PDB file of C-alpha atoms in Angstrom:
ATOM      1  CA  MET A  69      -0.480  -0.127   0.181  1.00  0.00           C
ATOM      2  CA  HIS A  70       2.927   2.461   1.034  1.00  0.00           C
ATOM      3  CA  GLU A  71       4.111   2.299  -2.645  1.00  0.00           C
ATOM      4  CA  THR A  72       0.624   3.194  -4.105  1.00  0.00           C
ATOM      5  CA  ILE A  73       0.049   5.946  -2.071  1.00  0.00           C
ATOM      6  CA  ALA A  74       3.361   6.641  -3.041  1.00  0.00           C
ATOM      7  CA  GLN A  75       2.737   6.767  -6.654  1.00  0.00           C
ATOM      8  CA  VAL A  76      -0.948   8.023  -6.762  1.00  0.00           C
ATOM      9  CA  GLY A  77      -2.604  10.930  -5.774  1.00  0.00           C
ATOM     10  CA  THR A  78      -5.724   9.425  -4.247  1.00  0.00           C
ATOM     11  CA  VAL A  79      -6.022   6.037  -2.694  1.00  0.00           C
ATOM     12  CA  GLU A  80      -9.321   4.679  -1.875  1.00  0.00           C
ATOM     13  CA  VAL A  81      -9.230   1.213   0.391  1.00  0.00           C
ATOM     14  CA  ASP A  82     -12.451  -0.667  -0.023  1.00  0.00           C
ATOM     15  CA  LEU A  83     -13.332  -3.561   2.919  1.00  0.00           C
ATOM     16  CA  ALA A  84     -16.311  -4.802   1.469  1.00  0.00           C
ATOM     17  CA  GLY A  85     -14.890  -7.880   1.917  1.00  0.00           C
ATOM     18  CA  LEU A  86     -14.152  -7.430   4.961  1.00  0.00           C
ATOM     19  CA  THR A  87     -15.483  -9.299   8.867  1.00  0.00           C
ATOM     20  CA  PHE A  88     -12.868  -9.147  11.043  1.00  0.00           C
ATOM     21  CA  ILE A  89      -9.796  -7.237  11.351  1.00  0.00           C
ATOM     22  CA  ASP A  90      -6.634  -7.233  13.912  1.00  0.00           C
ATOM     23  CA  SER A  91      -3.683  -5.351  15.025  1.00  0.00           C
ATOM     24  CA  THR A  92      -2.365  -6.199  11.807  1.00  0.00           C
ATOM     25  CA  VAL A  93      -4.513  -4.191  10.021  1.00  0.00           C
ATOM     26  CA  ILE A  94      -5.226  -1.481  11.994  1.00  0.00           C
ATOM     27  CA  SER A  95      -1.608  -0.762  11.641  1.00  0.00           C
ATOM     28  CA  THR A  96      -1.868  -0.798   7.801  1.00  0.00           C
ATOM     29  CA  LEU A  97      -3.791   1.463   8.249  1.00  0.00           C
ATOM     30  CA  VAL A  98      -2.630   3.929  10.091  1.00  0.00           C
ATOM     31  CA  GLY A  99       1.253   2.974   8.434  1.00  0.00           C
ATOM     32  CA  ALA A 100      -1.416   4.884   5.274  1.00  0.00           C
ATOM     33  CA  HIS A 101      -2.201   7.367   7.215  1.00  0.00           C
ATOM     34  CA  HIS A 102       1.597   8.567   7.873  1.00  0.00           C
ATOM     35  CA  ALA A 103       3.032   8.561   4.347  1.00  0.00           C
ATOM     36  CA  ALA A 104      -0.845   9.541   2.979  1.00  0.00           C
ATOM     37  CA  SER A 105      -0.589  12.930   4.761  1.00  0.00           C
ATOM     38  CA  ARG A 106       2.334  13.708   2.304  1.00  0.00           C
ATOM     39  CA  GLY A 107      -0.341  15.104  -0.299  1.00  0.00           C
ATOM     40  CA  VAL A 108      -2.183  11.929  -1.175  1.00  0.00           C
ATOM     41  CA  ASP A 109      -6.233  11.584   0.258  1.00  0.00           C
ATOM     42  CA  LEU A 110      -6.594   8.424   1.558  1.00  0.00           C
ATOM     43  CA  THR A 111     -10.664   7.364   1.894  1.00  0.00           C
ATOM     44  CA  LEU A 112     -11.476   3.998   3.388  1.00  0.00           C
ATOM     45  CA  VAL A 113     -14.827   3.112   1.937  1.00  0.00           C
ATOM     46  CA  ASN A 114     -17.712   0.377   2.981  1.00  0.00           C
ATOM     47  CA  ALA A 115     -16.377  -0.289   6.391  1.00  0.00           C
ATOM     48  CA  ALA A 116     -19.726  -2.092   7.724  1.00  0.00           C
ATOM     49  CA  GLY A 117     -20.380  -4.773  10.753  1.00  0.00           C
ATOM     50  CA  GLN A 118     -17.695  -5.830  13.370  1.00  0.00           C
ATOM     51  CA  VAL A 119     -15.092  -3.606  11.177  1.00  0.00           C
ATOM     52  CA  ARG A 120     -16.365  -0.082  11.230  1.00  0.00           C
ATOM     53  CA  ARG A 121     -17.207  -1.510  15.098  1.00  0.00           C
ATOM     54  CA  VAL A 122     -13.570  -2.140  15.546  1.00  0.00           C
ATOM     55  CA  LEU A 123     -12.405   0.864  12.910  1.00  0.00           C
ATOM     56  CA  ASP A 124     -15.039   3.361  15.449  1.00  0.00           C
ATOM     57  CA  MET A 125     -13.612   1.517  18.462  1.00  0.00           C
ATOM     58  CA  THR A 126     -10.334   2.899  18.188  1.00  0.00           C
ATOM     59  CA  GLY A 127     -10.020   6.011  16.240  1.00  0.00           C
ATOM     60  CA  ILE A 128      -9.142   4.781  13.015  1.00  0.00           C
ATOM     61  CA  MET A 129     -12.047   6.404  11.449  1.00  0.00           C
ATOM     62  CA  GLN A 130     -11.424   9.317  13.149  1.00  0.00           C
ATOM     63  CA  MET A 131      -7.572   9.412  12.121  1.00  0.00           C
ATOM     64  CA  LEU A 132      -9.063   9.577   8.434  1.00  0.00           C
ATOM     65  CA  GLY A 133     -11.409  12.098   8.170  1.00  0.00           C
ATOM     66  CA  ARG A 134     -12.174  10.699   4.826  1.00  0.00           C
ATOM     67  CA  VAL A 135     -14.615   7.316   4.479  1.00  0.00           C
ATOM     68  CA  ALA A 136     -17.021   6.734   1.845  1.00  0.00           C
ATOM     69  CA  GLU A 137     -19.616   4.307   1.556  1.00  0.00           C
ATOM     70  CA  LEU A 138     -19.961   3.425  -2.613  1.00  0.00           C
ATOM     71  CA  PRO A 139     -22.682   2.638  -4.056  1.00  0.00           C
ATOM     72  CA  PRO A 140     -23.647  -1.262  -4.534  1.00  0.00           C
ATOM     73  CA  VAL A 141     -21.703  -3.085  -7.500  1.00  0.00           C
ATOM     74  CA  ALA A 142     -25.417  -4.854  -9.311  1.00  0.00           C
ATOM     75  CA  ILE A 143     -23.720  -8.641 -10.204  1.00  0.00           C
TER      76      ILE A 143
END
């Protein structure tokens, strides 16, 4: 993720497929936030259920400040 952040101006992290996150994911998101603070827009999308609760409780959602909900994709 850090390589991508270094190369682009906007990064959206789609969490739709996640049902569980642990300290490794939280640490990765904090590291991405620090890397993105150099002029890159970092946005989490589709954080729901238990994943959203963990991100809210740990302060990650508030720290990032950019959270979006993508519309559902028709299959």
